[in-house]
Amino acid sequence: MTPEELSSVIVSALEALVAEGAVVLPDGAPSEVTVERPRQKGHGDYATNVALQLAKKAGTNPRAFAELVSAKLTAADGIAGVEIAGPGFLNIFVEAGAQGQVAADIVAAGAAYGSGKVHAGEKIDVEFISANPTGPLHLGHTRWAVVGDALARVLEAAGAAVTREFYINDRGNQMNLFGASLEAAALGQPTPENGYHGAYIADLAAEAVAADPGLLGLDGEERTAAFREAGYALQLKQQQEQLDAFQTHFDVWFSERTLHSSDDVAAQLEKLRAQGHLFDADGALWMRTSDFDDDKDRVLIRSNGELTYFASDTAYYVNKRQRGFDRCIYLLGADHHGYVNRLRAMAACAGDDPDRNIEVLIGQLVKIMQNGEELKLSKRAGTLVTLEELIELIGIDALRYTLARYPADSPLTLDAAEMTRQSSDNPVYYVQYAHARVASILRNAVDLELAPAKGEDFDPSLLAHEKEGELLRALAEFPRVVAAAAELREPHRVARYLEDTAATYHRFYDACRVLPMGDEEVSDLHRARLTLVAATRVVLANGLALLGVSAPERM
């Protein structure tokens, strides 16, 4: 019996009480009831405060209400007993057979276990990283590469149709400076003022010339533009390849240029003008965002005719909505706090509901220490340490898992040695080792010609040991954890759950022998426990997959 199934049993009990006239609820019985796993042993397998929540509406005291619910639950299938605690808490004990069935259900569900329908029918765009194509991806981008991708994965698991989108900032003065920097490097000239430095510029320039020696035969602005476009293509390709290798895959790479080349910006602004939220002042075009909690109105087109970044942001948002997205989620860096209200106000000016159609998440900075010093500079880029260098130093799994296990809105300081240490105090190693240990048991079972029990051969009531019950209840929580991670936009909940579940599994393994020893005869209990082990493997693998981390068979 899962928490969701128990919730349904309690709802049925409430509906029966209402139908019998035993209680009167003006709004009828609720459609669902919250059940929790008690922290203290002896307080049942699950607990609910439904009596405390509904007693006043029913015109009675919570304990009397709890007694009515308790009587109904005690008679329900799968319930071993119910205790009333304190002012009206219900502590519920589940029969071993009902609880043990969870293991078989998980194995049967396989890779689909944990998925739900909280966001079914919702089309969501998740935009993250969105770096300039003028240099390598660095540490600042890496956190969002992990968190944004993990968020997209849990939203998909919760039923949403998710598009991962990378907005390419390929327009503006920074692109011209990038081209001039490449040109100078190819010609052996000094880097232009405010240009780009680092060995990667010389490397890109050499690669561009090797691919097209004719670049050097061009002159003036034509040559600068040619280097800009060649470098842009090479740098973007590197970013795409590095992110793919990092297990972060984008569905859409959206070029800012396309908004302007298609006159999309002008068209979208005209639509907004028709809605009455644009006005002309001082020769410029403004959006009246102060009508929607922004601290001031925003310029869209300057008096010299130049479009602002905010104009592109506005057109881009409207473009997303026209592509059919119900909700547009933006993941922005720590220096973008001021964008939250202006983007929400922009959505409101576009006629949307800023509480439903747009969402802005702000991430905080990450520091990585090595040998007691902060890892700041990249040897190649001359700026922050790059994603490529981080992967080489720490590894994909350790880097992804560690960045995923903390709330994105919290500043983070990590130690490279701790992230790569192969010991139980390293969370990623601890969880992956649990999966490898489970896989090893299942391999050894095959050698003994022993398979997990299933169908009529599986007797769930045999899983009656205290540690088996703890593990079963932990595994049954996984769908709720995934749903909460999606609903709250907190994929770190999955990582913390995996760590707790791995610990629960190790306690089970220490207390309950799974495989027969020596000449011991194979029993139905061995097979039932092997089913529980197989269910644990499913949950650990599915949870790691939501974080984009591998589930190793051997370690």
Coordinates of C-alpha atoms in Angstrom, one line a residue:
M1 CA 0.0 0.0 0.0
T2 CA 1.5 3.3 -1.1
P3 CA 0.8 6.7 0.6
E4 CA -1.4 7.5 -2.4
E5 CA -3.4 4.3 -1.9
L6 CA -3.7 4.9 1.8
S7 CA -5.0 8.4 1.1
S8 CA -7.7 6.9 -1.1
V9 CA -8.7 4.5 1.7
I10 CA -9.1 7.3 4.1
V11 CA -11.1 9.4 1.6
S12 CA -13.4 6.4 1.1
A13 CA -13.8 6.1 4.9
L14 CA -14.8 9.8 5.1
E15 CA -17.2 9.4 2.1
A16 CA -18.8 6.5 3.9
L17 CA -19.2 8.4 7.1
V18 CA -20.8 11.3 5.2
A19 CA -23.1 9.0 3.3
E20 CA -24.2 7.3 6.5
G21 CA -24.9 10.6 8.2
A22 CA -22.4 9.9 10.9
V23 CA -20.6 13.2 10.1
V24 CA -21.8 16.3 8.3
L25 CA -19.2 18.0 6.0
P26 CA -20.7 21.0 4.2
D27 CA -18.2 20.7 1.4
G28 CA -18.3 16.9 1.4
A29 CA -15.3 14.6 1.9
P30 CA -12.0 15.9 0.5
S31 CA -10.6 14.4 -2.7
E32 CA -7.3 13.5 -1.1
V33 CA -5.8 13.3 2.4
T34 CA -2.2 14.0 3.4
V35 CA -0.5 11.1 5.0
E36 CA 3.1 11.2 6.4
R37 CA 5.7 8.8 7.6
P38 CA 6.1 9.3 11.4
R39 CA 9.6 10.2 12.6
Q40 CA 9.2 8.0 15.8
K41 CA 8.9 4.3 15.9
G42 CA 5.7 3.1 17.4
H43 CA 3.7 5.9 15.9
G44 CA 2.5 3.7 13.1
D45 CA 3.6 3.2 9.5
Y46 CA 1.8 6.3 8.5
A47 CA 0.0 9.2 10.2
T48 CA -2.6 11.7 9.3
N49 CA -4.1 14.8 10.9
V50 CA -7.3 14.7 8.9
A51 CA -9.4 14.6 12.0
L52 CA -7.8 17.8 13.3
Q53 CA -8.5 19.5 9.9
L54 CA -12.1 18.5 9.5
A55 CA -13.6 18.2 13.0
K56 CA -14.5 21.9 13.3
K57 CA -16.4 21.8 9.9
A58 CA -18.2 18.6 11.1
G59 CA -19.2 20.4 14.4
T60 CA -17.4 18.0 16.7
N61 CA -14.1 17.7 18.5
P62 CA -11.0 16.2 16.7
R63 CA -10.7 13.1 18.9
A64 CA -14.4 12.1 18.5
F65 CA -14.0 12.6 14.7
A66 CA -10.8 10.5 14.8
E67 CA -12.7 7.7 16.6
L68 CA -15.3 7.6 13.8
V69 CA -12.6 7.5 11.1
S70 CA -10.5 4.9 13.0
A71 CA -13.5 2.5 13.2
K72 CA -13.9 2.7 9.4
L73 CA -10.2 2.3 8.7
T74 CA -9.8 -0.7 11.0
A75 CA -12.3 -2.5 8.9
A76 CA -10.6 -1.7 5.6
D77 CA -8.5 -4.1 3.7
G78 CA -4.8 -3.8 4.2
I79 CA -5.0 -1.9 7.5
A80 CA -3.6 -3.8 10.5
G81 CA -4.7 -1.2 13.1
V82 CA -5.2 2.4 14.0
E83 CA -4.3 4.3 17.1
I84 CA -5.5 7.8 18.1
A85 CA -2.8 10.0 19.5
G86 CA -3.0 13.3 21.3
P87 CA -5.8 15.6 20.3
G88 CA -6.8 13.5 17.3
F89 CA -3.8 12.3 15.2
L90 CA -4.4 8.9 13.5
N91 CA -1.4 6.5 13.6
I92 CA -2.1 3.8 11.0
F93 CA -0.4 0.4 10.8
V94 CA -0.5 -1.3 7.4
E95 CA -0.6 -5.1 7.1
A96 CA 2.6 -6.7 5.9
G97 CA 0.9 -8.1 2.8
A98 CA -0.4 -4.8 1.7
Q99 CA 2.9 -3.1 2.4
G100 CA 5.0 -5.8 0.8
Q101 CA 3.0 -5.6 -2.5
V102 CA 4.7 -2.3 -3.1
A103 CA 7.9 -4.1 -4.0
A104 CA 6.2 -6.2 -6.8
D105 CA 4.4 -3.1 -8.1
I106 CA 7.7 -1.2 -8.3
V107 CA 9.4 -4.0 -10.2
A108 CA 6.5 -4.2 -12.6
A109 CA 6.5 -0.5 -13.2
G110 CA 10.2 -0.4 -13.9
A111 CA 11.5 2.8 -15.4
A112 CA 8.0 4.4 -15.2
Y113 CA 7.9 4.1 -11.4
G114 CA 8.0 7.6 -9.8
S115 CA 6.2 9.2 -12.7
G116 CA 2.9 11.0 -12.1
K117 CA 0.3 13.3 -13.6
V118 CA 0.6 16.5 -11.5
H119 CA 1.5 18.5 -14.6
A120 CA -0.2 16.3 -17.2
G121 CA -1.4 18.4 -20.1
E122 CA 0.9 21.3 -19.3
K123 CA 3.4 22.5 -21.9
I124 CA 6.4 24.0 -20.2
D125 CA 9.5 25.8 -21.7
V126 CA 12.6 25.7 -19.4
E127 CA 15.2 28.2 -20.6
F128 CA 18.6 27.9 -18.9
I129 CA 22.3 28.7 -19.3
S130 CA 21.8 31.0 -22.4
A131 CA 25.5 31.9 -22.5
N132 CA 27.1 34.2 -25.1
P133 CA 28.7 32.2 -27.9
T134 CA 31.9 34.2 -27.3
G135 CA 33.8 31.9 -24.9
P136 CA 33.8 28.5 -23.2
L137 CA 31.1 27.5 -20.7
H138 CA 32.4 28.1 -17.2
L139 CA 31.6 27.3 -13.6
G140 CA 28.8 29.9 -13.5
H141 CA 27.0 28.1 -16.3
T142 CA 27.6 24.6 -14.9
R143 CA 25.2 24.9 -12.0
W144 CA 22.4 25.8 -14.3
A145 CA 23.4 23.1 -16.7
V146 CA 22.7 20.6 -13.9
V147 CA 19.8 22.2 -12.1
G148 CA 18.0 23.3 -15.2
D149 CA 18.3 19.8 -16.8
A150 CA 17.2 18.1 -13.5
L151 CA 14.3 20.4 -13.2
A152 CA 13.2 19.6 -16.7
R153 CA 13.5 15.9 -16.0
V154 CA 11.3 16.0 -12.8
L155 CA 8.7 18.1 -14.6
E156 CA 8.6 15.5 -17.4
A157 CA 8.3 12.8 -14.7
A158 CA 5.4 14.8 -13.3
G159 CA 3.6 14.6 -16.6
A160 CA 4.5 17.9 -18.3
A161 CA 5.6 18.2 -21.9
V162 CA 8.9 20.0 -21.4
T163 CA 11.1 21.8 -23.9
R164 CA 14.7 22.6 -22.9
E165 CA 15.7 25.8 -24.5
F166 CA 19.1 27.7 -24.9
Y167 CA 18.8 31.3 -25.9
I168 CA 21.9 32.2 -28.0
N169 CA 22.9 35.8 -27.3
D170 CA 24.4 36.1 -30.8
R171 CA 23.6 39.8 -31.5
G172 CA 25.1 43.0 -30.2
N173 CA 28.5 44.6 -29.6
Q174 CA 29.9 41.7 -27.7
M175 CA 29.8 39.7 -30.9
N176 CA 31.6 42.4 -32.8
L177 CA 34.3 42.5 -30.1
F178 CA 34.6 38.7 -30.3
G179 CA 35.2 38.9 -34.1
A180 CA 37.7 41.7 -33.7
S181 CA 39.6 39.7 -31.0
L182 CA 39.8 36.6 -33.2
E183 CA 41.0 38.8 -36.1
A184 CA 43.7 40.4 -34.0
A185 CA 44.9 37.0 -32.8
A186 CA 45.1 35.6 -36.4
L187 CA 47.0 38.7 -37.5
G188 CA 49.3 38.7 -34.5
Q189 CA 48.0 42.1 -33.4
P190 CA 47.1 43.3 -29.8
T191 CA 43.7 42.4 -28.5
P192 CA 41.3 45.4 -29.1
E193 CA 40.1 47.4 -26.1
N194 CA 37.4 45.5 -24.1
G195 CA 38.2 42.5 -26.4
Y196 CA 38.4 38.8 -25.4
H197 CA 41.5 37.3 -23.9
G198 CA 42.7 33.8 -23.2
A199 CA 44.4 31.0 -25.1
Y200 CA 41.0 29.9 -26.5
I201 CA 40.9 33.0 -28.7
A202 CA 44.2 32.1 -30.4
D203 CA 43.0 28.5 -30.7
L204 CA 39.7 29.5 -32.3
A205 CA 41.4 32.0 -34.6
A206 CA 43.8 29.3 -35.8
E207 CA 41.0 26.8 -36.3
A208 CA 39.0 29.3 -38.3
V209 CA 41.9 30.1 -40.6
A210 CA 42.7 26.4 -41.0
A211 CA 39.2 25.8 -42.1
D212 CA 39.1 28.9 -44.4
P213 CA 42.5 30.4 -45.3
G214 CA 40.7 32.9 -47.4
L215 CA 39.8 34.8 -44.2
L216 CA 43.2 36.4 -44.1
G217 CA 42.7 37.7 -47.7
L218 CA 39.7 39.9 -46.7
D219 CA 40.0 43.5 -45.6
G220 CA 38.4 45.8 -43.0
E221 CA 34.9 45.2 -41.7
E222 CA 34.4 42.3 -44.1
R223 CA 37.3 40.4 -42.5
T224 CA 36.2 41.3 -38.9
A225 CA 32.7 40.0 -39.7
A226 CA 34.0 36.9 -41.3
F227 CA 36.1 36.1 -38.2
R228 CA 33.1 36.8 -36.0
E229 CA 30.9 34.3 -37.9
A230 CA 33.5 31.6 -38.1
G231 CA 34.3 31.9 -34.4
Y232 CA 30.7 32.0 -33.6
A233 CA 30.0 28.7 -35.4
L234 CA 33.1 27.0 -33.8
Q235 CA 32.4 28.3 -30.3
L236 CA 28.7 27.4 -30.4
K237 CA 29.6 23.9 -31.7
Q238 CA 31.9 23.4 -28.7
Q239 CA 29.3 24.5 -26.3
Q240 CA 26.8 22.1 -27.8
E241 CA 29.2 19.2 -27.7
Q242 CA 30.3 19.9 -24.1
L243 CA 26.8 20.0 -22.9
D244 CA 25.8 16.8 -24.7
A245 CA 28.8 15.1 -23.1
F246 CA 27.7 16.5 -19.7
Q247 CA 24.3 14.8 -20.3
T248 CA 22.5 18.1 -20.7
H249 CA 20.6 18.0 -23.9
F250 CA 18.7 21.0 -25.4
D251 CA 15.7 20.6 -27.6
V252 CA 15.9 24.2 -29.0
W253 CA 18.8 26.5 -29.6
F254 CA 17.1 29.8 -30.2
S255 CA 19.2 32.5 -31.9
E256 CA 18.5 36.1 -30.8
R257 CA 19.2 37.1 -34.4
T258 CA 16.2 35.3 -35.7
L259 CA 13.9 37.6 -33.7
H260 CA 15.3 40.6 -35.6
S261 CA 15.9 39.0 -39.1
S262 CA 12.3 38.0 -39.2
D263 CA 11.0 41.4 -38.0
D264 CA 9.6 39.4 -35.1
V265 CA 10.5 42.1 -32.5
A266 CA 8.7 44.9 -34.4
A267 CA 5.7 42.7 -35.0
Q268 CA 5.4 41.7 -31.3
L269 CA 5.8 45.3 -30.1
E270 CA 3.0 46.4 -32.4
K271 CA 0.8 43.8 -30.8
L272 CA 1.7 45.1 -27.4
R273 CA 1.0 48.6 -28.4
A274 CA -2.5 47.6 -29.5
Q275 CA -3.1 46.3 -25.9
G276 CA -2.4 49.7 -24.5
H277 CA 0.7 49.1 -22.5
L278 CA 3.2 51.0 -24.7
F279 CA 3.7 54.7 -24.9
D280 CA 6.0 57.2 -26.5
A281 CA 8.0 59.7 -24.5
D282 CA 11.2 61.7 -25.1
G283 CA 11.5 60.2 -28.6
A284 CA 11.6 56.7 -27.2
L285 CA 9.2 53.8 -27.0
W286 CA 8.4 52.6 -23.5
M287 CA 6.5 49.8 -21.8
R288 CA 4.4 50.8 -18.8
T289 CA 5.6 47.9 -16.6
S290 CA 5.2 50.1 -13.5
D291 CA 1.5 49.2 -13.8
F292 CA 2.4 45.7 -12.8
D293 CA 4.8 46.1 -9.8
D294 CA 7.9 46.9 -11.7
D295 CA 9.9 49.7 -10.0
K296 CA 9.9 51.8 -13.2
D297 CA 8.8 51.8 -16.8
R298 CA 11.1 50.2 -19.3
V299 CA 12.5 51.5 -22.6
L300 CA 12.0 49.3 -25.7
I301 CA 13.3 51.5 -28.4
R302 CA 15.8 54.4 -27.6
S303 CA 15.4 57.8 -29.1
N304 CA 18.2 57.0 -31.6
G305 CA 16.1 54.1 -32.9
E306 CA 18.2 51.4 -31.1
L307 CA 16.4 48.4 -29.7
T308 CA 17.1 47.6 -26.0
Y309 CA 17.8 44.1 -24.6
F310 CA 14.4 44.4 -23.0
A311 CA 12.8 44.7 -26.4
S312 CA 14.4 41.4 -27.4
D313 CA 13.4 39.8 -24.1
T314 CA 9.8 40.9 -24.7
A315 CA 9.6 39.6 -28.2
Y316 CA 11.3 36.4 -27.2
Y317 CA 8.7 35.8 -24.4
V318 CA 5.8 36.5 -26.8
N319 CA 7.4 34.1 -29.3
K320 CA 7.5 31.3 -26.7
R321 CA 3.8 31.9 -25.9
Q322 CA 3.0 31.8 -29.6
R323 CA 4.7 28.4 -29.8
G324 CA 2.1 27.1 -27.4
F325 CA 3.9 27.1 -24.1
D326 CA 1.6 27.4 -21.1
R327 CA 4.4 28.3 -18.7
C328 CA 7.8 29.8 -19.5
I329 CA 10.4 29.1 -16.8
Y330 CA 13.6 31.2 -16.8
L331 CA 16.7 30.2 -14.8
L332 CA 18.9 33.2 -14.2
G333 CA 22.1 34.0 -12.4
A334 CA 22.6 35.7 -9.1
D335 CA 23.1 39.1 -10.8
H336 CA 19.6 39.0 -12.3
H337 CA 17.5 39.7 -9.2
G338 CA 16.2 42.9 -10.8
Y339 CA 14.8 40.9 -13.7
V340 CA 12.2 39.1 -11.7
N341 CA 9.6 41.9 -11.4
R342 CA 10.3 43.4 -14.9
L343 CA 9.8 40.0 -16.6
R344 CA 6.6 39.4 -14.6
A345 CA 5.4 42.9 -15.5
M346 CA 6.3 42.3 -19.1
A347 CA 4.2 39.1 -19.2
A348 CA 1.3 41.1 -17.6
C349 CA 1.6 43.8 -20.3
A350 CA 1.4 41.0 -22.9
G351 CA -2.0 40.1 -21.4
D352 CA -0.8 37.0 -19.5
D353 CA -1.1 36.0 -15.9
P354 CA 2.4 36.4 -14.4
D355 CA 1.5 33.9 -11.6
R356 CA 0.8 31.2 -14.2
N357 CA 2.5 31.9 -17.5
I358 CA 6.0 33.0 -16.4
E359 CA 8.3 31.9 -13.7
V360 CA 11.8 33.3 -12.9
L361 CA 14.2 31.3 -10.7
I362 CA 17.4 32.9 -9.5
G363 CA 20.5 30.8 -8.8
Q364 CA 23.4 31.7 -6.5
L365 CA 27.1 31.5 -7.0
V366 CA 29.3 28.4 -6.7
K367 CA 32.8 28.3 -5.4
I368 CA 35.0 25.2 -5.8
M369 CA 38.1 24.8 -3.5
Q370 CA 41.2 22.8 -4.4
N371 CA 44.0 22.4 -1.9
G372 CA 42.5 25.1 0.3
E373 CA 42.3 27.7 -2.4
E374 CA 39.4 28.8 -4.5
L375 CA 39.5 27.4 -8.1
K376 CA 39.0 30.7 -10.0
L377 CA 41.0 31.0 -13.2
S378 CA 40.9 28.8 -16.3
K379 CA 44.2 28.0 -17.9
R380 CA 42.6 28.3 -21.4
A381 CA 40.0 31.0 -21.0
G382 CA 41.7 33.5 -18.7
T383 CA 38.3 33.8 -16.9
L384 CA 36.4 31.5 -14.6
V385 CA 37.3 27.8 -14.7
T386 CA 35.6 26.1 -17.6
L387 CA 33.0 23.3 -17.7
E388 CA 35.5 21.2 -19.7
E389 CA 38.2 21.7 -17.0
L390 CA 35.7 20.9 -14.2
I391 CA 34.7 17.6 -15.9
E392 CA 38.3 16.6 -16.2
L393 CA 39.0 17.5 -12.5
I394 CA 35.9 16.1 -10.9
G395 CA 34.0 13.9 -13.4
I396 CA 30.5 14.1 -14.8
D397 CA 28.6 12.1 -12.2
A398 CA 30.3 13.7 -9.2
L399 CA 29.9 17.2 -10.5
R400 CA 26.2 16.7 -11.6
Y401 CA 25.1 15.0 -8.4
T402 CA 26.9 17.4 -6.1
L403 CA 25.5 20.5 -7.8
A404 CA 22.0 18.9 -7.9
R405 CA 21.8 18.1 -4.2
Y406 CA 21.7 21.7 -3.0
P407 CA 18.9 24.3 -3.4
A408 CA 19.9 26.4 -6.4
D409 CA 19.0 29.7 -4.5
S410 CA 21.7 29.0 -1.9
P411 CA 25.4 30.1 -2.3
L412 CA 27.6 27.0 -2.5
T413 CA 31.2 26.2 -1.6
L414 CA 32.4 22.8 -2.6
D415 CA 35.8 21.0 -2.3
A416 CA 37.1 19.1 -5.3
A417 CA 38.7 16.4 -3.1
E418 CA 35.5 15.7 -1.2
M419 CA 33.5 15.5 -4.4
T420 CA 35.8 12.8 -5.8
R421 CA 36.5 10.9 -2.6
Q422 CA 35.4 7.2 -2.8
S423 CA 34.0 6.8 0.6
S424 CA 30.6 6.6 2.3
D425 CA 30.8 10.3 3.4
N426 CA 30.7 11.4 -0.3
P427 CA 26.9 11.4 -1.2
V428 CA 27.3 10.5 -4.9
Y429 CA 29.6 7.6 -4.1
Y430 CA 27.2 6.5 -1.3
V431 CA 24.2 6.4 -3.5
Q432 CA 26.0 4.9 -6.5
Y433 CA 27.6 2.3 -4.3
A434 CA 24.1 1.3 -3.0
H435 CA 23.0 0.7 -6.6
A436 CA 26.1 -1.3 -7.4
R437 CA 25.6 -3.4 -4.3
V438 CA 22.0 -4.1 -5.3
A439 CA 23.1 -5.0 -8.8
S440 CA 25.8 -7.4 -7.3
I441 CA 23.2 -9.2 -5.2
L442 CA 21.0 -9.7 -8.3
R443 CA 23.9 -11.0 -10.3
N444 CA 24.8 -13.4 -7.5
A445 CA 21.2 -14.6 -7.4
V446 CA 21.4 -15.4 -11.1
D447 CA 24.5 -17.6 -10.4
L448 CA 22.4 -19.4 -7.8
E449 CA 19.6 -19.8 -10.3
L450 CA 17.4 -17.7 -8.0
A451 CA 15.1 -15.1 -9.3
P452 CA 12.9 -12.4 -7.6
A453 CA 9.4 -13.8 -6.8
K454 CA 6.6 -12.4 -9.0
G455 CA 3.0 -13.1 -9.7
E456 CA 1.5 -15.8 -7.6
D457 CA 4.9 -16.9 -6.4
F458 CA 5.4 -13.6 -4.5
D459 CA 4.0 -13.6 -1.0
P460 CA 4.2 -10.0 0.2
S461 CA 3.2 -10.9 3.7
L462 CA 6.7 -12.5 4.2
L463 CA 8.2 -9.1 4.2
A464 CA 7.3 -8.5 7.8
H465 CA 10.7 -7.6 9.3
E466 CA 10.9 -4.1 10.8
K467 CA 13.8 -3.2 8.4
E468 CA 11.8 -4.6 5.4
G469 CA 8.9 -2.4 6.4
E470 CA 11.1 0.7 6.7
L471 CA 12.6 0.1 3.2
L472 CA 9.2 -0.6 1.7
R473 CA 7.8 2.7 3.1
A474 CA 10.9 4.5 1.8
L475 CA 10.5 3.1 -1.7
A476 CA 6.7 4.0 -1.7
E477 CA 7.6 7.6 -1.0
F478 CA 9.5 8.0 -4.3
P479 CA 6.5 9.2 -6.5
R480 CA 5.6 11.8 -3.9
V481 CA 9.2 13.0 -3.7
V482 CA 9.3 13.4 -7.5
A483 CA 5.9 15.3 -7.6
A484 CA 7.1 17.6 -4.8
A485 CA 10.4 18.3 -6.6
A486 CA 8.5 19.2 -9.7
E487 CA 5.8 21.3 -8.0
L488 CA 8.3 23.2 -5.8
R489 CA 11.0 23.4 -8.6
E490 CA 13.5 21.7 -6.2
P491 CA 15.2 18.8 -7.9
H492 CA 17.6 18.6 -4.9
R493 CA 14.8 16.8 -3.0
V494 CA 15.4 13.7 -5.3
A495 CA 19.1 13.6 -4.3
R496 CA 18.4 13.9 -0.6
Y497 CA 15.7 11.2 -0.9
L498 CA 18.2 8.9 -2.6
E499 CA 20.7 9.3 0.2
D500 CA 18.1 8.5 2.8
T501 CA 16.9 5.5 0.9
A502 CA 20.4 4.2 0.3
A503 CA 20.9 4.4 4.1
T504 CA 17.6 2.6 4.7
Y505 CA 18.6 -0.1 2.2
H506 CA 22.0 -0.7 3.9
R507 CA 20.2 -1.1 7.3
F508 CA 17.8 -3.6 5.7
Y509 CA 20.7 -5.5 4.1
D510 CA 22.6 -5.7 7.4
A511 CA 19.5 -7.1 9.2
C512 CA 17.9 -9.3 6.6
R513 CA 19.9 -11.9 4.7
V514 CA 18.8 -12.0 1.1
L515 CA 20.6 -14.9 -0.5
P516 CA 20.9 -18.4 1.1
M517 CA 24.2 -19.3 2.8
G518 CA 26.1 -22.5 2.1
D519 CA 23.7 -25.5 1.8
E520 CA 20.8 -23.5 3.1
E521 CA 17.6 -24.4 1.2
V522 CA 16.1 -21.6 -1.0
S523 CA 12.9 -20.4 0.5
D524 CA 10.0 -18.1 -0.5
L525 CA 11.4 -15.6 1.9
H526 CA 14.7 -15.4 -0.1
R527 CA 12.7 -14.8 -3.2
A528 CA 10.5 -12.2 -1.6
R529 CA 13.5 -10.3 -0.3
L530 CA 15.1 -10.5 -3.7
T531 CA 12.0 -8.8 -5.1
L532 CA 12.5 -6.1 -2.5
V533 CA 16.1 -5.7 -3.6
A534 CA 15.0 -5.5 -7.3
A535 CA 12.5 -2.8 -6.3
T536 CA 15.3 -0.9 -4.6
R537 CA 17.4 -1.1 -7.7
V538 CA 14.5 0.4 -9.8
V539 CA 14.1 3.4 -7.4
L540 CA 17.8 4.2 -7.1
A541 CA 18.3 3.9 -10.9
N542 CA 15.2 6.1 -11.6
G543 CA 16.2 8.7 -9.1
L544 CA 19.8 8.9 -10.4
A545 CA 18.4 9.2 -14.0
L546 CA 16.3 12.3 -12.9
L547 CA 19.6 13.9 -11.9
G548 CA 21.3 12.9 -15.1
V549 CA 23.7 10.6 -13.1
S550 CA 24.6 7.1 -14.0
A551 CA 23.6 4.0 -12.0
P552 CA 26.8 1.8 -12.1
E553 CA 26.5 -2.0 -12.0
R554 CA 29.9 -2.4 -10.5
M555 CA 32.2 -0.1 -8.3

